[in-house]
């Protein structure tokens, strides 16, 4: 007895909802009067993956607080620096390499209206790969059914996971090769050290014997 399309769609929708909830982050960002007060969220992205960063910031412009966002990766590339955020802002970029990237938010006091304990509520959502694509637009363009769209999305998500696992496997292989090479060098260094100590001991014996003979002690 097969499952009905409605029940299958419900399961897929529940799965996608869990994934979306797991990726969202909410926190309070207190305001500072001077100096750097950044809070950064780090994530990893594979090469040529689409990344969409969505930030929803409470408050409004001119309320005495200024929230700036800075997106950068470990390669030194900058992917966006929106300033004075209020409401929803979205930044999208495509990664150029397998790297980690940081989404940094900073809240600075810009007037006297904010008070001493001012803060902004931040809701940050980082979507990578299949999650970052506009599936509503894809569904409309390709005339897909809702279940087909969900299956397509899950298929691409699984593909992203496989790609990341392949990268981790390759990285583990490189680390293992480096470890084995280091162990080999340490082994030969130990053998060389033991050989030098043995040669030094033999030389000391020969030298002391010659010295004692020259002094007619033996």
PDB file of N, CA and C in Angstrom, residues 148-191:
ATOM      1  N   UNK A 148       7.111  17.690  -6.156  1.00  0.00           N
ATOM      2  CA  UNK A 148       8.291  17.630  -7.015  1.00  0.00           C
ATOM      3  C   UNK A 148       9.310  18.692  -6.615  1.00  0.00           C
ATOM      4  N   UNK A 149       8.817  19.863  -6.236  1.00  0.00           N
ATOM      5  CA  UNK A 149       9.722  20.921  -5.783  1.00  0.00           C
ATOM      6  C   UNK A 149      10.436  20.517  -4.501  1.00  0.00           C
ATOM      7  N   UNK A 150       9.676  19.933  -3.556  1.00  0.00           N
ATOM      8  CA  UNK A 150      10.286  19.491  -2.300  1.00  0.00           C
ATOM      9  C   UNK A 150      11.316  18.398  -2.543  1.00  0.00           C
ATOM     10  N   UNK A 151      10.984  17.454  -3.430  1.00  0.00           N
ATOM     11  CA  UNK A 151      11.927  16.381  -3.751  1.00  0.00           C
ATOM     12  C   UNK A 151      13.181  16.935  -4.422  1.00  0.00           C
ATOM     13  N   UNK A 152      12.993  17.895  -5.313  1.00  0.00           N
ATOM     14  CA  UNK A 152      14.137  18.522  -5.993  1.00  0.00           C
ATOM     15  C   UNK A 152      15.032  19.233  -4.983  1.00  0.00           C
ATOM     16  N   UNK A 153      14.405  19.902  -4.042  1.00  0.00           N
ATOM     17  CA  UNK A 153      15.182  20.628  -3.031  1.00  0.00           C
ATOM     18  C   UNK A 153      15.952  19.659  -2.140  1.00  0.00           C
ATOM     19  N   UNK A 154      15.289  18.587  -1.710  1.00  0.00           N
ATOM     20  CA  UNK A 154      15.965  17.599  -0.865  1.00  0.00           C
ATOM     21  C   UNK A 154      17.096  16.929  -1.635  1.00  0.00           C
ATOM     22  N   UNK A 155      16.875  16.678  -2.926  1.00  0.00           N
ATOM     23  CA  UNK A 155      17.926  16.069  -3.746  1.00  0.00           C
ATOM     24  C   UNK A 155      19.163  16.955  -3.796  1.00  0.00           C
ATOM     25  N   UNK A 156      18.959  18.257  -3.966  1.00  0.00           N
ATOM     26  CA  UNK A 156      20.103  19.164  -4.009  1.00  0.00           C
ATOM     27  C   UNK A 156      20.754  19.298  -2.636  1.00  0.00           C
ATOM     28  N   UNK A 157      19.947  19.248  -1.582  1.00  0.00           N
ATOM     29  CA  UNK A 157      20.516  19.293  -0.233  1.00  0.00           C
ATOM     30  C   UNK A 157      21.391  18.071   0.023  1.00  0.00           C
ATOM     31  N   UNK A 158      20.913  16.900  -0.408  1.00  0.00           N
ATOM     32  CA  UNK A 158      21.713  15.679  -0.260  1.00  0.00           C
ATOM     33  C   UNK A 158      22.990  15.788  -1.088  1.00  0.00           C
ATOM     34  N   UNK A 159      22.882  16.383  -2.287  1.00  0.00           N
ATOM     35  CA  UNK A 159      24.069  16.591  -3.108  1.00  0.00           C
ATOM     36  C   UNK A 159      25.086  17.487  -2.422  1.00  0.00           C
ATOM     37  N   UNK A 160      24.600  18.533  -1.745  1.00  0.00           N
ATOM     38  CA  UNK A 160      25.506  19.412  -1.001  1.00  0.00           C
ATOM     39  C   UNK A 160      26.197  18.656   0.130  1.00  0.00           C
ATOM     40  N   UNK A 161      25.432  17.796   0.805  1.00  0.00           N
ATOM     41  CA  UNK A 161      26.016  17.011   1.897  1.00  0.00           C
ATOM     42  C   UNK A 161      27.077  16.055   1.368  1.00  0.00           C
ATOM     43  N   UNK A 162      26.790  15.415   0.224  1.00  0.00           N
ATOM     44  CA  UNK A 162      27.763  14.498  -0.378  1.00  0.00           C
ATOM     45  C   UNK A 162      29.031  15.251  -0.772  1.00  0.00           C
ATOM     46  N   UNK A 163      28.860  16.451  -1.337  1.00  0.00           N
ATOM     47  CA  UNK A 163      30.022  17.258  -1.723  1.00  0.00           C
ATOM     48  C   UNK A 163      30.864  17.627  -0.507  1.00  0.00           C
ATOM     49  N   UNK A 164      30.189  18.004   0.578  1.00  0.00           N
ATOM     50  CA  UNK A 164      30.926  18.361   1.788  1.00  0.00           C
ATOM     51  C   UNK A 164      31.630  17.150   2.389  1.00  0.00           C
ATOM     52  N   UNK A 165      30.971  15.985   2.359  1.00  0.00           N
ATOM     53  CA  UNK A 165      31.606  14.769   2.864  1.00  0.00           C
ATOM     54  C   UNK A 165      32.817  14.395   2.020  1.00  0.00           C
ATOM     55  N   UNK A 166      32.720  14.601   0.709  1.00  0.00           N
ATOM     56  CA  UNK A 166      33.854  14.318  -0.167  1.00  0.00           C
ATOM     57  C   UNK A 166      35.019  15.254   0.141  1.00  0.00           C
ATOM     58  N   UNK A 167      34.692  16.523   0.403  1.00  0.00           N
ATOM     59  CA  UNK A 167      35.746  17.473   0.778  1.00  0.00           C
ATOM     60  C   UNK A 167      36.404  17.064   2.092  1.00  0.00           C
ATOM     61  N   UNK A 168      35.588  16.654   3.069  1.00  0.00           N
ATOM     62  CA  UNK A 168      36.140  16.232   4.355  1.00  0.00           C
ATOM     63  C   UNK A 168      36.997  14.978   4.194  1.00  0.00           C
ATOM     64  N   UNK A 169      36.568  14.066   3.307  1.00  0.00           N
ATOM     65  CA  UNK A 169      37.360  12.865   3.073  1.00  0.00           C
ATOM     66  C   UNK A 169      38.709  13.221   2.450  1.00  0.00           C
ATOM     67  N   UNK A 170      38.687  14.141   1.471  1.00  0.00           N
ATOM     68  CA  UNK A 170      39.939  14.572   0.842  1.00  0.00           C
ATOM     69  C   UNK A 170      40.844  15.273   1.844  1.00  0.00           C
ATOM     70  N   UNK A 171      40.240  16.103   2.681  1.00  0.00           N
ATOM     71  CA  UNK A 171      41.034  16.803   3.694  1.00  0.00           C
ATOM     72  C   UNK A 171      41.625  15.821   4.702  1.00  0.00           C
ATOM     73  N   UNK A 172      40.829  14.817   5.090  1.00  0.00           N
ATOM     74  CA  UNK A 172      41.329  13.806   6.025  1.00  0.00           C
ATOM     75  C   UNK A 172      42.480  13.020   5.410  1.00  0.00           C
ATOM     76  N   UNK A 173      42.384  12.755   4.089  1.00  0.00           N
ATOM     77  CA  UNK A 173      43.461  12.046   3.394  1.00  0.00           C
ATOM     78  C   UNK A 173      44.746  12.871   3.405  1.00  0.00           C
ATOM     79  N   UNK A 174      44.609  14.180   3.166  1.00  0.00           N
ATOM     80  CA  UNK A 174      45.789  15.046   3.187  1.00  0.00           C
ATOM     81  C   UNK A 174      46.405  15.102   4.579  1.00  0.00           C
ATOM     82  N   UNK A 175      45.554  15.197   5.595  1.00  0.00           N
ATOM     83  CA  UNK A 175      46.068  15.240   6.965  1.00  0.00           C
ATOM     84  C   UNK A 175      46.744  13.924   7.337  1.00  0.00           C
ATOM     85  N   UNK A 176      46.170  12.805   6.871  1.00  0.00           N
ATOM     86  CA  UNK A 176      46.787  11.514   7.161  1.00  0.00           C
ATOM     87  C   UNK A 176      48.137  11.387   6.467  1.00  0.00           C
ATOM     88  N   UNK A 177      48.213  11.863   5.207  1.00  0.00           N
ATOM     89  CA  UNK A 177      49.493  11.825   4.496  1.00  0.00           C
ATOM     90  C   UNK A 177      50.537  12.688   5.206  1.00  0.00           C
ATOM     91  N   UNK A 178      50.103  13.858   5.670  1.00  0.00           N
ATOM     92  CA  UNK A 178      51.031  14.729   6.404  1.00  0.00           C
ATOM     93  C   UNK A 178      51.494  14.070   7.697  1.00  0.00           C
ATOM     94  N   UNK A 179      50.559  13.410   8.385  1.00  0.00           N
ATOM     95  CA  UNK A 179      50.901  12.735   9.635  1.00  0.00           C
ATOM     96  C   UNK A 179      51.886  11.591   9.392  1.00  0.00           C
ATOM     97  N   UNK A 180      51.638  10.808   8.340  1.00  0.00           N
ATOM     98  CA  UNK A 180      52.543   9.702   8.036  1.00  0.00           C
ATOM     99  C   UNK A 180      53.921  10.216   7.627  1.00  0.00           C
ATOM    100  N   UNK A 181      53.955  11.307   6.859  1.00  0.00           N
ATOM    101  CA  UNK A 181      55.237  11.888   6.467  1.00  0.00           C
ATOM    102  C   UNK A 181      56.003  12.400   7.683  1.00  0.00           C
ATOM    103  N   UNK A 182      55.274  13.034   8.611  1.00  0.00           N
ATOM    104  CA  UNK A 182      55.920  13.531   9.829  1.00  0.00           C
ATOM    105  C   UNK A 182      56.456  12.379  10.671  1.00  0.00           C
ATOM    106  N   UNK A 183      55.664  11.311  10.790  1.00  0.00           N
ATOM    107  CA  UNK A 183      56.125  10.144  11.554  1.00  0.00           C
ATOM    108  C   UNK A 183      57.374   9.527  10.927  1.00  0.00           C
ATOM    109  N   UNK A 184      57.415   9.492   9.590  1.00  0.00           N
ATOM    110  CA  UNK A 184      58.580   8.936   8.904  1.00  0.00           C
ATOM    111  C   UNK A 184      59.821   9.785   9.173  1.00  0.00           C
ATOM    112  N   UNK A 185      59.651  11.098   9.149  1.00  0.00           N
ATOM    113  CA  UNK A 185      60.790  11.976   9.415  1.00  0.00           C
ATOM    114  C   UNK A 185      61.265  11.849  10.856  1.00  0.00           C
ATOM    115  N   UNK A 186      60.303  11.753  11.778  1.00  0.00           N
ATOM    116  CA  UNK A 186      60.678  11.588  13.191  1.00  0.00           C
ATOM    117  C   UNK A 186      61.426  10.276  13.394  1.00  0.00           C
ATOM    118  N   UNK A 187      60.989   9.214  12.704  1.00  0.00           N
ATOM    119  CA  UNK A 187      61.654   7.913  12.841  1.00  0.00           C
ATOM    120  C   UNK A 187      63.100   7.994  12.374  1.00  0.00           C
ATOM    121  N   UNK A 188      63.325   8.587  11.192  1.00  0.00           N
ATOM    122  CA  UNK A 188      64.692   8.679  10.680  1.00  0.00           C
ATOM    123  C   UNK A 188      65.538   9.643  11.510  1.00  0.00           C
ATOM    124  N   UNK A 189      64.899  10.671  12.060  1.00  0.00           N
ATOM    125  CA  UNK A 189      65.643  11.571  12.951  1.00  0.00           C
ATOM    126  C   UNK A 189      66.089  10.828  14.209  1.00  0.00           C
ATOM    127  N   UNK A 190      65.203   9.957  14.734  1.00  0.00           N
ATOM    128  CA  UNK A 190      65.569   9.172  15.919  1.00  0.00           C
ATOM    129  C   UNK A 190      66.709   8.213  15.600  1.00  0.00           C
ATOM    130  N   UNK A 191      66.629   7.549  14.423  1.00  0.00           N
ATOM    131  CA  UNK A 191      67.714   6.648  14.032  1.00  0.00           C
ATOM    132  C   UNK A 191      69.024   7.418  13.868  1.00  0.00           C
TER     133      UNK A 191
END
